Short mmCIF file of C-alpha atoms and ligand atoms in Angstrom, two decimals:
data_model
loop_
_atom_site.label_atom_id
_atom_site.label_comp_id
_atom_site.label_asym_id
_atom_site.label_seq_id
_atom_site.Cartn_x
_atom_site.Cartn_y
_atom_site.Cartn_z
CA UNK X 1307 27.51 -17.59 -7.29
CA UNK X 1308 24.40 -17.00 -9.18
CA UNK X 1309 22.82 -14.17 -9.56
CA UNK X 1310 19.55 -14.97 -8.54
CA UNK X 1311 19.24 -17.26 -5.78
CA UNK X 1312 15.85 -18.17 -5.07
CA UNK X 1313 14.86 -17.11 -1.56
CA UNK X 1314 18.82 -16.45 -0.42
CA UNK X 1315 19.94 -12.95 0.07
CA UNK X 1316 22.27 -11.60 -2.33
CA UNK X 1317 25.63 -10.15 -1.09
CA UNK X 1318 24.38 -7.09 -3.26
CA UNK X 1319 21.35 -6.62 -2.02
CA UNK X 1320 22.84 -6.67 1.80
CA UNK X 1321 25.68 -4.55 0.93
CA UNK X 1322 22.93 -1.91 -0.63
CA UNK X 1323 20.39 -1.95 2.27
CA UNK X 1324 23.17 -1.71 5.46
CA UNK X 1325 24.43 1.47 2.84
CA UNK X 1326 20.97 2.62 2.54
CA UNK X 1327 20.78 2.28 6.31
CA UNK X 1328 23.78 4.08 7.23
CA UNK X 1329 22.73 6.98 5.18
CA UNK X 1330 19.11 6.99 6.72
CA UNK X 1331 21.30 6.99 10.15
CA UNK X 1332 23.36 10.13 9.16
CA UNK X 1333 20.33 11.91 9.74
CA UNK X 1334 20.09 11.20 13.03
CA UNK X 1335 23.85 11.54 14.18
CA UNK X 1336 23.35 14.69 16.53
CA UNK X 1337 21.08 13.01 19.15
CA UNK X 1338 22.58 11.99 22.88
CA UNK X 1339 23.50 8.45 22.56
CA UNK X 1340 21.16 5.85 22.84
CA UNK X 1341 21.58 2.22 22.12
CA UNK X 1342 18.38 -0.05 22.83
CA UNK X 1343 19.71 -3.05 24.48
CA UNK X 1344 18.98 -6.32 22.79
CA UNK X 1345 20.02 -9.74 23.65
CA UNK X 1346 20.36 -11.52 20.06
CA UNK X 1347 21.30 -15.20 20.83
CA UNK X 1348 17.62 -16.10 21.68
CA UNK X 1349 16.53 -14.22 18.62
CA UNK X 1350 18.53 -16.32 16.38
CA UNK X 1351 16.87 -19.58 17.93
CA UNK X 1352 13.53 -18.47 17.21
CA UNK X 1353 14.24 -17.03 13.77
CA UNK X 1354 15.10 -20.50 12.88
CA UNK X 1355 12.17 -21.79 14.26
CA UNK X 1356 10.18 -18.89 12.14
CA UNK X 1357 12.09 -20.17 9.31
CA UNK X 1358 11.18 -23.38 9.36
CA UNK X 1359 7.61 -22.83 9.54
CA UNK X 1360 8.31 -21.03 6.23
CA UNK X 1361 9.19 -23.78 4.43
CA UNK X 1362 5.53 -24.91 4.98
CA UNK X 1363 4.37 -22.59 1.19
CA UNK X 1364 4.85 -23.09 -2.40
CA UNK X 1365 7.28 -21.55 -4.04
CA UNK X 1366 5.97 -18.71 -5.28
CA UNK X 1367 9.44 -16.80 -7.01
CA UNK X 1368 10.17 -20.13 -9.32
CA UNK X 1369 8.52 -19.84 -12.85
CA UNK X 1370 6.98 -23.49 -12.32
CA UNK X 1371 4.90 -21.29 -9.81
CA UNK X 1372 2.02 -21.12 -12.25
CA UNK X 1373 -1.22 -21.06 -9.91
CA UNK X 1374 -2.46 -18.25 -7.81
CA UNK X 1375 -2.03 -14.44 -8.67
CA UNK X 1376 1.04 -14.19 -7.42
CA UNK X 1377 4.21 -11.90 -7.94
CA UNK X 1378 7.22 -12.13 -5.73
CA UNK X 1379 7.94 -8.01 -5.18
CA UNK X 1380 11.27 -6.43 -6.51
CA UNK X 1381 14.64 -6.61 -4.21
CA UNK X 1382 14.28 -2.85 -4.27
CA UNK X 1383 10.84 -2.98 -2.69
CA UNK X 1384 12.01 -5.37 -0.73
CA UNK X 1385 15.15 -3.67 0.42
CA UNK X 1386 13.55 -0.15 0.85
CA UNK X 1387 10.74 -1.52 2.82
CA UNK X 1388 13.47 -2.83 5.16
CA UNK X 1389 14.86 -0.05 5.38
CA UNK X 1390 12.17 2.21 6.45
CA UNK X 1391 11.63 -0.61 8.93
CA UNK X 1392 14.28 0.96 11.09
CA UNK X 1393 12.18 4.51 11.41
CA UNK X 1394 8.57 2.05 10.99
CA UNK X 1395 6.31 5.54 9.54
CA UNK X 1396 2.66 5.44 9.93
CA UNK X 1397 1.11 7.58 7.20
CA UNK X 1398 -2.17 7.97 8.70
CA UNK X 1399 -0.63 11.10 10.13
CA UNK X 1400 1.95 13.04 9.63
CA UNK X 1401 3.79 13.03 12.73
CA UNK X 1402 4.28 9.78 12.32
CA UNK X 1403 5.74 9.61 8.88
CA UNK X 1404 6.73 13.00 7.08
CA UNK X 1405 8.81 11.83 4.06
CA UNK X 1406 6.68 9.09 3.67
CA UNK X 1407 3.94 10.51 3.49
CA UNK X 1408 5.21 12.98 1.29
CA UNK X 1409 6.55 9.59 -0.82
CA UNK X 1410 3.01 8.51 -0.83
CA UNK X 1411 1.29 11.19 -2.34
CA UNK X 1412 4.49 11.22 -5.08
CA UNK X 1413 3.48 7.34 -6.06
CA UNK X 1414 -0.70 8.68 -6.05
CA UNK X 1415 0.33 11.21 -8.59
CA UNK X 1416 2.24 8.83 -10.64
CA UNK X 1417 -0.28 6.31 -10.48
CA UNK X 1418 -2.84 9.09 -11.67
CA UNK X 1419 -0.71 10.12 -14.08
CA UNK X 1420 0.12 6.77 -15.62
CA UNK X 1421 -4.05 6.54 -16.08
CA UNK X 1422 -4.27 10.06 -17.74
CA UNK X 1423 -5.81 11.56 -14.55
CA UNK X 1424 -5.53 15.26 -14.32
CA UNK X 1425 -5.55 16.01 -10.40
CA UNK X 1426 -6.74 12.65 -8.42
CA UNK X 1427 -7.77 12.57 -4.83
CA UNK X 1428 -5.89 8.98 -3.42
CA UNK X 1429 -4.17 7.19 -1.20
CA UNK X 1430 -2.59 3.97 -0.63
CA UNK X 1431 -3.93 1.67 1.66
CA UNK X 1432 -3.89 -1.99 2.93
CA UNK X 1433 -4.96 -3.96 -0.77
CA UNK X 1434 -8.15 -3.81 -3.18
CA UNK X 1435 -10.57 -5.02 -0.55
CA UNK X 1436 -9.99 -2.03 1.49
CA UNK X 1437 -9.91 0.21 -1.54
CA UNK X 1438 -12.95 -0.74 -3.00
CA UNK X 1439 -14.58 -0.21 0.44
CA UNK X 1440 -13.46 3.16 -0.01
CA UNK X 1441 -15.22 3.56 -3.30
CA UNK X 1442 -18.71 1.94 -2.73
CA UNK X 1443 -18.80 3.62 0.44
CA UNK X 1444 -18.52 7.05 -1.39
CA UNK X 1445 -20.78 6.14 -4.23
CA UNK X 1446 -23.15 5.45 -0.98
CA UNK X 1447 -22.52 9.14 0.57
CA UNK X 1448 -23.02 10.07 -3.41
CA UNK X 1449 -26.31 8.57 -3.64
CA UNK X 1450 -27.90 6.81 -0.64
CA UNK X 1451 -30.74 4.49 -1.82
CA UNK X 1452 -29.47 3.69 -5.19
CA UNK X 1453 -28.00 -0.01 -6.33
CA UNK X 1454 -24.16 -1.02 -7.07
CA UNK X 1455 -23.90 -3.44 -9.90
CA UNK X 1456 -20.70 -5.65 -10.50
CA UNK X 1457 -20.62 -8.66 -13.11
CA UNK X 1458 -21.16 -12.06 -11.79
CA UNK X 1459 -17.15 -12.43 -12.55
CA UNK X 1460 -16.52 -9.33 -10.63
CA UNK X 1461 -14.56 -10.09 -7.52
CA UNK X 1462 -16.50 -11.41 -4.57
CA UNK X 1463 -15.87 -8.52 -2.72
CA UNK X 1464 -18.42 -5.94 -3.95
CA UNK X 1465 -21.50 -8.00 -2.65
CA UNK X 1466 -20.02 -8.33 0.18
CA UNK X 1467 -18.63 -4.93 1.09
CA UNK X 1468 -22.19 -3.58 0.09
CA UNK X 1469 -23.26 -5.56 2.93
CA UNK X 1470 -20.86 -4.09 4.97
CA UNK X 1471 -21.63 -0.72 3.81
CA UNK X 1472 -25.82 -1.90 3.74
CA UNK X 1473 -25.76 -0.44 0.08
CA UNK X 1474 -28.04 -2.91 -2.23
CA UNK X 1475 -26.26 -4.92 -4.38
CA UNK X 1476 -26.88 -6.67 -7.65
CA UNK X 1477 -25.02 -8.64 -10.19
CA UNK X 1478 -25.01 -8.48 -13.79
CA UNK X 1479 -24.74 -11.76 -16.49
CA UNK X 1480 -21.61 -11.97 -18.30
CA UNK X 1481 -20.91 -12.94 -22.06
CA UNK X 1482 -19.01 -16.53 -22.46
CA UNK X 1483 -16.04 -14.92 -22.31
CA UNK X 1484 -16.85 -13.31 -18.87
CA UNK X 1485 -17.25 -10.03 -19.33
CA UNK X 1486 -20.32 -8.08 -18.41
CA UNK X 1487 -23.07 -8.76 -20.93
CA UNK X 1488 -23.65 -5.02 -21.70
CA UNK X 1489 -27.46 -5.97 -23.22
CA UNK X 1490 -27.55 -7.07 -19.87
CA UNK X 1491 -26.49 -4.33 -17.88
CA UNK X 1492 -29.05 -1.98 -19.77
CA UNK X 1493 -31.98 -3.86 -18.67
CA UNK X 1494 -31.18 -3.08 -15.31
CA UNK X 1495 -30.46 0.72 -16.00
CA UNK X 1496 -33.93 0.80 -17.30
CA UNK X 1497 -35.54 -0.17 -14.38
CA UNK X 1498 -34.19 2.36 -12.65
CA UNK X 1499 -32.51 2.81 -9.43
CA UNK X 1500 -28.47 1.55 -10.28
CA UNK X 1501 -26.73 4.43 -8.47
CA UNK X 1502 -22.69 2.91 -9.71
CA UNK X 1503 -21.75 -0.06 -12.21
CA UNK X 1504 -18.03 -1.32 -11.34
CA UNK X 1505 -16.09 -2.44 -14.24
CA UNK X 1506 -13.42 -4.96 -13.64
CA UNK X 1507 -10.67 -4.38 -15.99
CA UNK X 1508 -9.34 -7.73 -15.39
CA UNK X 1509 -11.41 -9.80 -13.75
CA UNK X 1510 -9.67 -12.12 -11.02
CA UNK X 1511 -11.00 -15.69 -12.16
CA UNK X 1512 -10.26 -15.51 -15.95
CA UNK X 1513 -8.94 -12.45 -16.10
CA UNK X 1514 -11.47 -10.87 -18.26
CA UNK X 1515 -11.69 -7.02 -19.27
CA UNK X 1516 -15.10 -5.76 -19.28
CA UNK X 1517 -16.07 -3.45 -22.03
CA UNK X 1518 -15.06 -0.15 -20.12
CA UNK X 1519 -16.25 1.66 -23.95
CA UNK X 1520 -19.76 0.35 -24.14
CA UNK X 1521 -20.45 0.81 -20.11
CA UNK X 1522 -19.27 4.54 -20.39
CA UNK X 1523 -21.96 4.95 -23.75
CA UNK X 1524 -24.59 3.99 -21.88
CA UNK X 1525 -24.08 7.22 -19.37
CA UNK X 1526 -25.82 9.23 -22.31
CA UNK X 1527 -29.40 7.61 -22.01
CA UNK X 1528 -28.97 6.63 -18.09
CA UNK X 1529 -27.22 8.85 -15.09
CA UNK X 1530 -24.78 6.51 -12.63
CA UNK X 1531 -21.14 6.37 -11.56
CA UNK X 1532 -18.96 4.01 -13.13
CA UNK X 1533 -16.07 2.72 -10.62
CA UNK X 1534 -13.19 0.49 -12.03
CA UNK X 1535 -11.78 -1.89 -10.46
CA UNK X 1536 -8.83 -2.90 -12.16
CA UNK X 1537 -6.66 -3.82 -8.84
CA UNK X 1538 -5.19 -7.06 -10.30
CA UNK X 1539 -5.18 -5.59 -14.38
CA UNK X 1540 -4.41 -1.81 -13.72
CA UNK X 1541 -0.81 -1.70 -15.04
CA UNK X 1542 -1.44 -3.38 -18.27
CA UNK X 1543 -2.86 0.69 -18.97
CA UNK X 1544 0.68 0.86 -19.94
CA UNK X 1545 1.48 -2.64 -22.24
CA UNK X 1546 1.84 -2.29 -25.91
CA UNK X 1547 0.59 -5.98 -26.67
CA UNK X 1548 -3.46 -5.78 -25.13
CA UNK X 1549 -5.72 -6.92 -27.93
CA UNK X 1550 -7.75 -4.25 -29.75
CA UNK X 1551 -10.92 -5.11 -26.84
CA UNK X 1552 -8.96 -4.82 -23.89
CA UNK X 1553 -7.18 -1.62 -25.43
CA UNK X 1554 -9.90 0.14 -26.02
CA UNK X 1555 -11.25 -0.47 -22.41
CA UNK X 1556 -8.29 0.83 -20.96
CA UNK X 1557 -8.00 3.79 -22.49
CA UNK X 1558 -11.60 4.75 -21.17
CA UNK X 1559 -10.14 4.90 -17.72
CA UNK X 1560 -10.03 8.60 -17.44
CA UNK X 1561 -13.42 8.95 -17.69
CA UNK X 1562 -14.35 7.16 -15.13
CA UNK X 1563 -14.89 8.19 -11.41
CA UNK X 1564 -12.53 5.88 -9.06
CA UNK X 1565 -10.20 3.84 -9.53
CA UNK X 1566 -8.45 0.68 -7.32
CA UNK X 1567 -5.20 -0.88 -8.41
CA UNK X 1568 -3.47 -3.17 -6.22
CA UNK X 1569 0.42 -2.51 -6.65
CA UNK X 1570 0.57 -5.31 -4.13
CA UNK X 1571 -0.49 -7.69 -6.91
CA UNK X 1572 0.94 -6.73 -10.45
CA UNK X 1573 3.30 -3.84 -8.96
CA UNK X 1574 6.11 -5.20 -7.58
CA UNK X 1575 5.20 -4.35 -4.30
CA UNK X 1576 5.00 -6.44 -0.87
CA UNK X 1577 1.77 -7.43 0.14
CA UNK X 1578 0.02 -4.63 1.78
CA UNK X 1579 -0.18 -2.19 -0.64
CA UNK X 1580 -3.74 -0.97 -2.49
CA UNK X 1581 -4.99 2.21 -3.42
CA UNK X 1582 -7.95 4.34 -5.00
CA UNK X 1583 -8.01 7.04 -7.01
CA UNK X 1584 -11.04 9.06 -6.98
CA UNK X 1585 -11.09 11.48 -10.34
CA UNK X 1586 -12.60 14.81 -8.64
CA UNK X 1587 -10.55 15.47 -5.15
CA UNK X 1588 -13.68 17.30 -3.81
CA UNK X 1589 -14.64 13.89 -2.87
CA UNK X 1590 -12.55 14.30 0.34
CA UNK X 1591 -14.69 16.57 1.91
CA UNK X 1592 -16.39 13.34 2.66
CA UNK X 1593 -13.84 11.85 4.86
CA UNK X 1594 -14.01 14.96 7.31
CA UNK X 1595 -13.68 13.95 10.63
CA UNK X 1596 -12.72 15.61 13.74
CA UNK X 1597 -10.37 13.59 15.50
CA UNK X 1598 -8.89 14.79 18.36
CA UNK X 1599 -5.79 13.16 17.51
CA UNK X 1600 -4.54 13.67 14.41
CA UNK X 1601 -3.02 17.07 14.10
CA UNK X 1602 -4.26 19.34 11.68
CA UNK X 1603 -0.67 20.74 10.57
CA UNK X 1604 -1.02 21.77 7.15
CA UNK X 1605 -3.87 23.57 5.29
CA UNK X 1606 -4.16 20.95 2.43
CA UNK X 1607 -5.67 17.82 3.18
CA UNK X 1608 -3.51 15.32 4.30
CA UNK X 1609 -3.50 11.35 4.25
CA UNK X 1610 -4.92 10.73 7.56
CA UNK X 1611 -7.92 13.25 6.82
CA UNK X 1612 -8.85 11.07 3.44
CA UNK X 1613 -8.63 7.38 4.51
CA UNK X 1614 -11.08 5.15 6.52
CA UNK X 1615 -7.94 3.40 7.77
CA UNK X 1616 -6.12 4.79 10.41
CA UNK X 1617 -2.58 3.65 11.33
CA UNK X 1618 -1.16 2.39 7.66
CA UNK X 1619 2.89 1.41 6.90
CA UNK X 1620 4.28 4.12 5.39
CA UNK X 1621 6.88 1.44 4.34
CA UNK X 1622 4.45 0.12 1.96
CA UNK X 1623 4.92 4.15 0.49
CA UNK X 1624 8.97 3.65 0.58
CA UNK X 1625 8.78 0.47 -1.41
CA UNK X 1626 6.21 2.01 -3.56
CA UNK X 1627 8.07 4.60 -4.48
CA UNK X 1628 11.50 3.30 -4.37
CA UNK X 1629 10.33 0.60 -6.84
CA UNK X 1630 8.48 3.34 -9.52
CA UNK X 1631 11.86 5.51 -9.37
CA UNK X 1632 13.95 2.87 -10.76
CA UNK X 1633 11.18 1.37 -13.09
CA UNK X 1634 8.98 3.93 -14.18
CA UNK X 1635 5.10 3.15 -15.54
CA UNK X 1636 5.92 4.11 -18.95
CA UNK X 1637 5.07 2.01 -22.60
CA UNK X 1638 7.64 0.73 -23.75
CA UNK X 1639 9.79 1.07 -20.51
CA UNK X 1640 11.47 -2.07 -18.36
CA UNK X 1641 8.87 -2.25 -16.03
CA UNK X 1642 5.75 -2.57 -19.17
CA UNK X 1643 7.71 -4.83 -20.92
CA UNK X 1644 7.76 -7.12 -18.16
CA UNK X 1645 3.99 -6.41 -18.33
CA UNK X 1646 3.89 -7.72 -22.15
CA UNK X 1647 5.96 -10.75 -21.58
CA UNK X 1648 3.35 -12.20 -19.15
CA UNK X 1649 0.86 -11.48 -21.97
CA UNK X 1650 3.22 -13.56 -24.38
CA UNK X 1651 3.32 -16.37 -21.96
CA UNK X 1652 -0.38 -16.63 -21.28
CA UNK X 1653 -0.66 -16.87 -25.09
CA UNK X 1654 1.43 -19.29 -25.58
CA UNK X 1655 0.46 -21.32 -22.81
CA UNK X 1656 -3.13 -20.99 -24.53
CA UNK X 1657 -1.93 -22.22 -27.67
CA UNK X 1658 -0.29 -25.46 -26.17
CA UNK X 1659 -3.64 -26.46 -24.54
CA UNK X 1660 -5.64 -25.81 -27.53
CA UNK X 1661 -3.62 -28.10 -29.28
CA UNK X 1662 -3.31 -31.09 -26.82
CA UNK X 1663 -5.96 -33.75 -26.68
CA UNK X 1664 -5.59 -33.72 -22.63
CA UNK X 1665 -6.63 -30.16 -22.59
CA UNK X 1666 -9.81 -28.15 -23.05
CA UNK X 1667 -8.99 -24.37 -23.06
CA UNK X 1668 -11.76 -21.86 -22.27
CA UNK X 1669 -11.25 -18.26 -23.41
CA UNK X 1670 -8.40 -16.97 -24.87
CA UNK X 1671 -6.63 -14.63 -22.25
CA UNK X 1672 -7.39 -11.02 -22.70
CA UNK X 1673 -4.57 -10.74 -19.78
CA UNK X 1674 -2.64 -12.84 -18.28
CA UNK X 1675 -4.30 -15.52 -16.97
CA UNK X 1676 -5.72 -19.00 -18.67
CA UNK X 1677 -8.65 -21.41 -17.60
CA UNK X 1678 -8.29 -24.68 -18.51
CA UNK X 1679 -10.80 -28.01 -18.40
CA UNK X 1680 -8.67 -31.76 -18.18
CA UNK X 1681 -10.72 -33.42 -21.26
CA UNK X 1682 -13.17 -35.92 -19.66
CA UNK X 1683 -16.98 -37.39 -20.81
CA UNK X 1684 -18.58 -35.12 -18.56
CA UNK X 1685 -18.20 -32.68 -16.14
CA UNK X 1686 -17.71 -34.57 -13.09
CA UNK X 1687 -15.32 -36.55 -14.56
CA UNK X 1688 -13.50 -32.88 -15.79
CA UNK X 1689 -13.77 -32.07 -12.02
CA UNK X 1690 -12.50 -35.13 -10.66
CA UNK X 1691 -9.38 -35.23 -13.62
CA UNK X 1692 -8.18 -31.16 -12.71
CA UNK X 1693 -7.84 -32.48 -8.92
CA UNK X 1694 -5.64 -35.32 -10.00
CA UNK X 1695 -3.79 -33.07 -12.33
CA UNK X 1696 -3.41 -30.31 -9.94
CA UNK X 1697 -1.75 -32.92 -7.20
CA UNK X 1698 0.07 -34.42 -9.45
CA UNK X 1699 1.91 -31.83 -11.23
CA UNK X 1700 2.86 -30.03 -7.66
CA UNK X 1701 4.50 -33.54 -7.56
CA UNK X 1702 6.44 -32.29 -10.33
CA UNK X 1703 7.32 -28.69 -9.04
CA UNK X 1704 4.14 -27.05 -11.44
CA UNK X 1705 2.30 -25.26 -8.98
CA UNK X 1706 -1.45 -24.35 -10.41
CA UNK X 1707 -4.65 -23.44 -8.74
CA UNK X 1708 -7.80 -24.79 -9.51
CA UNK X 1709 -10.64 -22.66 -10.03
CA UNK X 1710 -15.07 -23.72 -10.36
CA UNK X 1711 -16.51 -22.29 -13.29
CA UNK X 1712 -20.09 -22.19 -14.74
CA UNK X 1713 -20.86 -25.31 -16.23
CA UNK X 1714 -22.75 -22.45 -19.04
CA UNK X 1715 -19.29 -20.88 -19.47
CA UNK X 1716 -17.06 -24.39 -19.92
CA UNK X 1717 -20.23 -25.52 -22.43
CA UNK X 1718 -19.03 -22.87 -24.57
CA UNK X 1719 -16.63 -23.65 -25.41
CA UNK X 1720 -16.12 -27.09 -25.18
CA UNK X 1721 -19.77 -28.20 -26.28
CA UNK X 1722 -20.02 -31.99 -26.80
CA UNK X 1723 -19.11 -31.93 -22.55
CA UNK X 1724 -21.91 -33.98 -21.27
CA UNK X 1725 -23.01 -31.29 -18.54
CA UNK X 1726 -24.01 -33.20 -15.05
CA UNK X 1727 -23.41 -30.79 -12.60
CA UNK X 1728 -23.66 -26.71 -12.14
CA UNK X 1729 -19.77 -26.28 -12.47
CA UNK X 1730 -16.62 -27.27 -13.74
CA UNK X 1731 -14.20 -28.05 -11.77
CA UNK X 1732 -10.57 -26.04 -14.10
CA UNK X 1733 -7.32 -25.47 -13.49
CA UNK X 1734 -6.21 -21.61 -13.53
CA UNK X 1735 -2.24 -20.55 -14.53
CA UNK X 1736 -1.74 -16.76 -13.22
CA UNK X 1737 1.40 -16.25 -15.51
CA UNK X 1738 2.41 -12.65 -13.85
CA UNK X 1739 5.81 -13.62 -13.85
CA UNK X 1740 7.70 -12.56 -17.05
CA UNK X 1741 10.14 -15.45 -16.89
CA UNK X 1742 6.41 -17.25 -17.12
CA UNK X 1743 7.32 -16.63 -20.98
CA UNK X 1744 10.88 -19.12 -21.17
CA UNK X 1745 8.81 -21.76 -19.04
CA UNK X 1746 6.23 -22.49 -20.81
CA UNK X 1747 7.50 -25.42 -22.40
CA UNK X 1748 8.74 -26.78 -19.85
CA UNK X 1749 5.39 -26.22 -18.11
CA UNK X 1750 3.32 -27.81 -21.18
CA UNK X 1751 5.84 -30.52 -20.82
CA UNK X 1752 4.72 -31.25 -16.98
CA UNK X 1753 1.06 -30.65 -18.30
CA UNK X 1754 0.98 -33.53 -21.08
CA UNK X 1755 3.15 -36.06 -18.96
CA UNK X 1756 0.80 -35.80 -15.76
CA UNK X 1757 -2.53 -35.80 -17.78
CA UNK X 1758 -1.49 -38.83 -19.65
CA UNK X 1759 -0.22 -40.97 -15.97
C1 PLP C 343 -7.42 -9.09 -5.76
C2 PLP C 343 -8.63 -8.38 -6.17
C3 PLP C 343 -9.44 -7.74 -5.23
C4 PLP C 343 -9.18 -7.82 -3.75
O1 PLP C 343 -7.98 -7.19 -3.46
P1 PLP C 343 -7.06 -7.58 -2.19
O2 PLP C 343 -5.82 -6.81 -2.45
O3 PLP C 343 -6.87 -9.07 -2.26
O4 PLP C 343 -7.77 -7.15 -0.97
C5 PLP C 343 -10.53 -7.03 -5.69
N1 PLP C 343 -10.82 -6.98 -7.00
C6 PLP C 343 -10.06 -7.60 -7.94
C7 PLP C 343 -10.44 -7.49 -9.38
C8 PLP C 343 -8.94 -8.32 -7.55
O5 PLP C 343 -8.20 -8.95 -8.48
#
């Protein structure tokens, strides 16, 4: 039997979770008995049916997966989320999970830690929307009136949670490259009123790092919070192969005054799993609530009294923790090499499409994601040529996603493209996998043979 099996359970990874299980039992042995009555047949008939729904998605574990931001999680996320399935914790209080909400705030200091933060206030919570929610709306309590700025690459999300929050909201140019134009930025520092810029240290479209260095400089000459969201590129803090620009951003993250990271996207983790990071804790006093319901047991501040969401799976905590215990976020460690393989891959991918004729590449990846144009006379030809190749190659097994980019951007770098509409129509590889880096052959291989039919 194989090791791997994609999508099958693995006699190991049974046998580990029903021993996991019968230890998490033990602790309960002195109770009266009590067995909840179940009748399983019917259960079995409409797993099947479950199952078979299931089939209904791409498949996202296989290297030729090589579309969306996606990341299958780690067995051992897998099989310690199951396993605090049996218990079910809800961290929003501690009643209703204890260990894992002492599990929880074990992962925030790691987290903090792996970003050089001394002492951070955090939490985990439901994925980056929710946890940049958390941070505009405090850069709101911070300073009511004043203007959030994200890049026009930024994720989609900040306009619209400043709706949410009825903060005013502005976007910012970006360089070819897409990362905030800094020139840019400045002008709207000068006149006046930008309460926060958010930096997106790895922008979701193209992946893009924006210069964290240059933002932070401009705090000298003009007063505003800088939030970072980094929730798809956080972990790359701890690669070893960034280039020099990306580096350099990422080591400015300490200085900065939240944080979100998604460990739900490059962490391993099941979906379900965000979190912030705020860099001085006496932000919490602007959670306080007085619920009538959550129990003030302890004198320190616990989860439920520092989260807009309520009821959250402390399961997501378990996984979380379960998964940085056996692959710690250290350079040079397991888990970061993984990290620097997907960088690898996206480079090489990039250097296949720059040399085929059926290819225009845009910018070379800062992370690990690539944007490429099908060559064409114009741009709604371009367009029209990544839908073919996109069906066609998931006719082949190569999975990609397609993604509309600024005709300005694709001009760039491809120049003699006649330009006859506002966007480009590209394909986008996510290569988070680090078996990405054996496939890539194989996947330029795919590439060549369906551009050319
Ligand atoms: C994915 C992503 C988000 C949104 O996070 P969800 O976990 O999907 O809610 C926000 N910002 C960036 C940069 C992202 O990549």
């Amino acid at each position: 039997m194989h090791e791997k099996e994609l999508l099958m359970i693995n006699q190991n990874e049974l046998r580990i979770l029903q021993g996991a299980l019968e230890t998490l039992a033990d602790g309960f042995s002195d109770l009266p008995d009590f067995v909840p009555d179940y009748d399983w047949a019917p259960m079995a008939a409409v797993l099947q049916q479950a199952a078979k729904r299931m089939q209904d998605n791409y498949p996202y574990e296989h290297p030729l997966y090589a579309g969306q931001m996606l990341k299958p999680p780690h067995p051992v996320a897998r099989m310690a989320y199951a396993m605090s399935m049996w218990i079910n914790p809800n961290n929003h209080a501690l009643d209703g999970g204890r260990a894992s909400s002492a599990m929880e705030l074990e992962c925030i200091a790691a987290l903090g830690d792996m970003f050089g933060l001394q002492q951070p206030l955090g939490h985990l919570c439901g994925g980056g929307t929710m946890a940049n929610l958390e941070a505009l709306w405090v850069a709101g309590r911070l300073q009511p009136g004043k203007t959030i700025v994200a890049s026009s690459q930024a994720h989609y999300t900040h306009s619209r949670i400043s709706e949410v929050l009825g903060l005013n909201f502005t976007s910012t140019a970006v360089t070819p490259d897409g990362r905030m134009d800094v020139a840019a930025l400045e002008e709207q520092l000068e006149s006046g009123n930008i309460g926060t810029v958010v930096a997106t240290l790895g922008t979701t479209g193209m992946g893009a790092v924006d210069p964290l260095s240059e933002i932070l400089e401009l705090r000298q000459k003009y007063d505003f919070r800088v939030h970072v969201d980094t929730a798809y590129g956080g972990y790359f803090h701890i690669a070893s192969k960034l280039g020099a620009d990306a580096r350099q951003a990422f080591d400015r993250i300490p200085e900065v005054d939240s944080i979100v990271i998604d460990p739900h996207k490059h962490g391993l983790q099941p979906y379900g799993c965000g979190c912030i990071l705020f860099r001085d804790p006496g932000v919490g006093v602007l959670y306080k609530h007085d619920s009538p319901y959550t129990y003030f047991s302890s004198a320190e501040l616990h989860l439920g009294e520092i989260t807009l969401e309520c009821s959250r799976a402390g399961a997501s905590a378990v996984a979380l923790w379960a998964t940085q215990k056996l692959l710690p976020m250290i350079p040079g460690g397991e888990f970061a090499q993984a990290l620097d393989k997907s960088l690898l891959a996206a480079r090489a991918l990039y250097r296949f499409l720059d040399r085929s004729d059926n290819y225009r590449v845009l910018m070379e990846p800062q992370l690990d994601i690539v944007v490429y144009a099908v060559n064409a006379k114009d741009a709604v030809a371009a367009s029209e040529k990544a839908s073919k190749v996109f069906e066609e190659a998931a006719k082949k097994d190569l999975h990609l996603a397609l993604v509309n980019m600024p005709s300005a951007i694709v001009s760039h770098y491809w120049p003699e493209l006649e330009i006859n509409q506002e966007s480009v129509a590209c394909l986008r590889s996510c290569l988070l996998k680090p078996e990405h880096l054996e496939w890539i052959d194989e996947i330029g291989a795919i590439l060549d043979e369906v551009a050319a039919g």
